[in-house]
PDB file of C-alpha atoms in Angstrom:
ATOM      1  CA  MET A   1       0.000   0.000   0.000  1.00 35.00           C
ATOM      2  CA  PRO A   2       2.900   2.499   0.193  1.00 36.00           C
ATOM      3  CA  ASN A   3       2.545   3.314  -3.508  1.00 45.00           C
ATOM      4  CA  TYR A   4      -1.136   4.121  -3.035  1.00 48.00           C
ATOM      5  CA  GLU A   5      -0.458   6.342  -0.035  1.00 54.00           C
ATOM      6  CA  GLY A   6       2.418   8.065  -1.824  1.00 60.00           C
ATOM      7  CA  SER A   7       0.280   8.782  -4.856  1.00 85.00           C
ATOM      8  CA  LEU A   8      -2.566   9.995  -2.643  1.00 90.00           C
ATOM      9  CA  ASP A   9      -0.171  12.348  -0.842  1.00 92.00           C
ATOM     10  CA  ALA A  10       1.115  13.638  -4.181  1.00 93.00           C
ATOM     11  CA  VAL A  11      -2.427  14.213  -5.479  1.00 94.00           C
ATOM     12  CA  PHE A  12      -3.458  16.199  -2.398  1.00 94.00           C
ATOM     13  CA  GLN A  13      -0.182  18.120  -2.416  1.00 95.00           C
ATOM     14  CA  ALA A  14      -0.744  19.027  -6.067  1.00 96.00           C
ATOM     15  CA  LEU A  15      -4.345  20.069  -5.388  1.00 95.00           C
ATOM     16  CA  ALA A  16      -3.273  22.196  -2.418  1.00 95.00           C
ATOM     17  CA  ASP A  17      -2.133  24.903  -4.840  1.00 97.00           C
ATOM     18  CA  PRO A  18      -4.945  27.161  -6.161  1.00 96.00           C
ATOM     19  CA  THR A  19      -3.278  27.573  -9.583  1.00 96.00           C
ATOM     20  CA  ARG A  20      -3.113  23.813 -10.069  1.00 97.00           C
ATOM     21  CA  ARG A  21      -6.728  23.398  -8.881  1.00 96.00           C
ATOM     22  CA  ASP A  22      -7.743  25.999 -11.462  1.00 96.00           C
ATOM     23  CA  MET A  23      -5.841  24.116 -14.167  1.00 97.00           C
ATOM     24  CA  VAL A  24      -7.515  20.834 -13.195  1.00 96.00           C
ATOM     25  CA  GLU A  25     -10.974  22.449 -13.190  1.00 96.00           C
ATOM     26  CA  ARG A  26     -10.394  23.865 -16.657  1.00 96.00           C
ATOM     27  CA  LEU A  27      -9.031  20.577 -17.993  1.00 97.00           C
ATOM     28  CA  ILE A  28     -12.066  18.705 -16.672  1.00 95.00           C
ATOM     29  CA  ARG A  29     -14.104  20.668 -19.240  1.00 96.00           C
ATOM     30  CA  GLY A  30     -11.831  19.441 -22.033  1.00 95.00           C
ATOM     31  CA  PRO A  31      -8.247  19.242 -23.318  1.00 96.00           C
ATOM     32  CA  LEU A  32      -6.300  22.485 -23.695  1.00 96.00           C
ATOM     33  CA  SER A  33      -2.991  23.445 -25.204  1.00 96.00           C
ATOM     34  CA  VAL A  34      -0.406  24.700 -22.736  1.00 95.00           C
ATOM     35  CA  SER A  35      -0.696  28.203 -24.216  1.00 94.00           C
ATOM     36  CA  LYS A  36      -4.515  28.213 -23.759  1.00 95.00           C
ATOM     37  CA  LEU A  37      -4.103  26.846 -20.246  1.00 95.00           C
ATOM     38  CA  ALA A  38      -1.603  29.606 -19.473  1.00 94.00           C
ATOM     39  CA  GLU A  39      -3.667  32.482 -20.959  1.00 93.00           C
ATOM     40  CA  PRO A  40      -5.653  33.537 -17.873  1.00 93.00           C
ATOM     41  CA  LEU A  41      -2.773  32.935 -15.472  1.00 93.00           C
ATOM     42  CA  GLU A  42      -0.591  35.822 -14.426  1.00 92.00           C
ATOM     43  CA  MET A  43       2.689  33.942 -14.633  1.00 94.00           C
ATOM     44  CA  SER A  44       5.370  33.028 -17.107  1.00 94.00           C
ATOM     45  CA  LEU A  45       5.090  30.023 -19.389  1.00 93.00           C
ATOM     46  CA  PRO A  46       7.992  28.277 -17.552  1.00 94.00           C
ATOM     47  CA  ALA A  47       6.056  28.691 -14.277  1.00 96.00           C
ATOM     48  CA  VAL A  48       2.961  27.169 -15.898  1.00 96.00           C
ATOM     49  CA  MET A  49       5.100  24.273 -17.116  1.00 95.00           C
ATOM     50  CA  GLN A  50       6.351  23.672 -13.573  1.00 97.00           C
ATOM     51  CA  HIS A  51       2.752  23.435 -12.343  1.00 97.00           C
ATOM     52  CA  LEU A  52       1.944  21.029 -15.156  1.00 96.00           C
ATOM     53  CA  GLN A  53       4.935  18.858 -14.243  1.00 96.00           C
ATOM     54  CA  VAL A  54       3.584  18.529 -10.699  1.00 96.00           C
ATOM     55  CA  LEU A  55       0.130  17.597 -12.037  1.00 96.00           C
ATOM     56  CA  GLU A  56       1.627  15.061 -14.424  1.00 95.00           C
ATOM     57  CA  ALA A  57       3.931  13.562 -11.791  1.00 94.00           C
ATOM     58  CA  CYS A  58       1.014  12.746  -9.483  1.00 94.00           C
ATOM     59  CA  GLY A  59      -1.129  11.366 -12.319  1.00 93.00           C
ATOM     60  CA  LEU A  60      -3.808  14.067 -12.489  1.00 95.00           C
ATOM     61  CA  VAL A  61      -2.858  15.318 -15.965  1.00 96.00           C
ATOM     62  CA  ARG A  62      -1.208  13.877 -19.054  1.00 95.00           C
ATOM     63  CA  SER A  63       0.089  15.757 -22.033  1.00 95.00           C
ATOM     64  CA  GLU A  64       1.011  14.935 -25.576  1.00 95.00           C
ATOM     65  CA  LYS A  65       2.990  16.901 -28.099  1.00 94.00           C
ATOM     66  CA  VAL A  66       1.906  17.027 -31.722  1.00 92.00           C
ATOM     67  CA  GLY A  67       4.186  19.201 -33.791  1.00 94.00           C
ATOM     68  CA  ARG A  68       4.830  22.358 -31.791  1.00 94.00           C
ATOM     69  CA  VAL A  69       1.652  22.116 -29.680  1.00 93.00           C
ATOM     70  CA  ARG A  70       1.551  20.382 -26.314  1.00 94.00           C
ATOM     71  CA  THR A  71      -2.009  19.470 -25.327  1.00 96.00           C
ATOM     72  CA  CYS A  72      -3.004  18.629 -21.755  1.00 97.00           C
ATOM     73  CA  HIS A  73      -5.754  16.205 -20.757  1.00 96.00           C
ATOM     74  CA  ILE A  74      -7.227  15.362 -17.374  1.00 96.00           C
ATOM     75  CA  GLU A  75      -6.392  11.862 -16.147  1.00 93.00           C
ATOM     76  CA  PRO A  76      -9.586  10.517 -14.481  1.00 91.00           C
ATOM     77  CA  ALA A  77      -7.737   7.749 -12.614  1.00 89.00           C
ATOM     78  CA  GLY A  78      -5.746  10.357 -10.712  1.00 88.00           C
ATOM     79  CA  LEU A  79      -8.903  12.112  -9.601  1.00 89.00           C
ATOM     80  CA  ARG A  80     -10.446   8.769  -8.592  1.00 90.00           C
ATOM     81  CA  THR A  81      -7.563   8.238  -6.154  1.00 88.00           C
ATOM     82  CA  ALA A  82      -8.577  11.330  -4.184  1.00 89.00           C
ATOM     83  CA  GLU A  83     -12.284  10.725  -4.676  1.00 91.00           C
ATOM     84  CA  GLY A  84     -11.988   7.176  -3.320  1.00 90.00           C
ATOM     85  CA  TRP A  85     -10.181   8.306  -0.183  1.00 91.00           C
ATOM     86  CA  ILE A  86     -12.660  11.136   0.437  1.00 91.00           C
ATOM     87  CA  GLY A  87     -15.578   8.751  -0.139  1.00 93.00           C
ATOM     88  CA  ARG A  88     -14.222   6.273   2.416  1.00 91.00           C
ATOM     89  CA  GLN A  89     -13.806   9.064   4.973  1.00 90.00           C
ATOM     90  CA  ARG A  90     -17.343  10.320   4.316  1.00 89.00           C
ATOM     91  CA  THR A  91     -18.757   6.800   4.724  1.00 87.00           C
ATOM     92  CA  ALA A  92     -16.893   6.284   8.004  1.00 86.00           C
ATOM     93  CA  TRP A  93     -18.120   9.624   9.404  1.00 88.00           C
ATOM     94  CA  GLU A  94     -21.695   9.007   8.286  1.00 87.00           C
ATOM     95  CA  HIS A  95     -21.587   5.634  10.038  1.00 84.00           C
ATOM     96  CA  ARG A  96     -20.237   7.258  13.220  1.00 86.00           C
ATOM     97  CA  LEU A  97     -22.859  10.000  13.114  1.00 87.00           C
ATOM     98  CA  ASP A  98     -25.613   7.406  12.585  1.00 83.00           C
ATOM     99  CA  ARG A  99     -24.379   5.496  15.646  1.00 86.00           C
ATOM    100  CA  LEU A 100     -24.283   8.734  17.657  1.00 86.00           C
ATOM    101  CA  GLY A 101     -27.837   9.544  16.544  1.00 85.00           C
ATOM    102  CA  GLU A 102     -29.001   6.069  17.610  1.00 84.00           C
ATOM    103  CA  HIS A 103     -27.248   6.434  20.944  1.00 84.00           C
ATOM    104  CA  LEU A 104     -28.845   9.832  21.576  1.00 87.00           C
ATOM    105  CA  ALA A 105     -32.266   8.517  20.532  1.00 86.00           C
ATOM    106  CA  ASP A 106     -31.873   5.657  23.037  1.00 85.00           C
ATOM    107  CA  GLN A 107     -30.974   8.163  25.770  1.00 85.00           C
ATOM    108  CA  GLU A 108     -34.005  10.430  25.268  1.00 71.00           C
ATOM    109  CA  PRO A 109     -36.654   8.185  26.910  1.00 65.00           C
ATOM    110  CA  THR A 110     -34.410   7.640  29.946  1.00 58.00           C
ATOM    111  CA  GLU A 111     -33.794  11.364  30.358  1.00 55.00           C
ATOM    112  CA  GLN A 112     -37.486  12.180  29.898  1.00 54.00           C
ATOM    113  CA  GLY A 113     -38.452   9.502  32.408  1.00 55.00           C
ATOM    114  CA  SER A 114     -36.059  10.839  35.050  1.00 57.00           C
ATOM    115  CA  ALA A 115     -37.212  14.412  34.350  1.00 55.00           C
ATOM    116  CA  GLU A 116     -40.852  13.359  34.827  1.00 56.00           C
ATOM    117  CA  GLN A 117     -40.006  11.547  38.063  1.00 58.00           C
ATOM    118  CA  GLY A 118     -38.209  14.643  39.340  1.00 57.00           C
ATOM    119  CA  SER A 119     -41.182  16.907  38.583  1.00 55.00           C
ATOM    120  CA  THR A 120     -43.732  14.679  40.373  1.00 54.00           C
ATOM    121  CA  SER A 121     -41.784  14.703  43.630  1.00 49.00           C
TER     122      SER A 121
END
């Protein structure tokens, strides 16, 4: 499992940066050339390339070069790594909250009964 945890760490580390999150969000809508991906960003093309290298290294993005144009694509498997971990955490917390709700529901009649006994005295 170390490879899985390492890739999960790399995915979350990559997504921790707002510029990279923006790039991922834009690539989810469809492939873009590096120049189109860089257009709205206020940074140099080499800086954009560094962000893309991080996204590629963790498996969130892949790119291909045809002629002089490098096109970037989202890599769904990379996103599924993070989604799977988040889903497991959500399921665990929902289960815990359900158990807490059941516990509290079981406690209500006892507390009401003792409150009624206290008021009749």
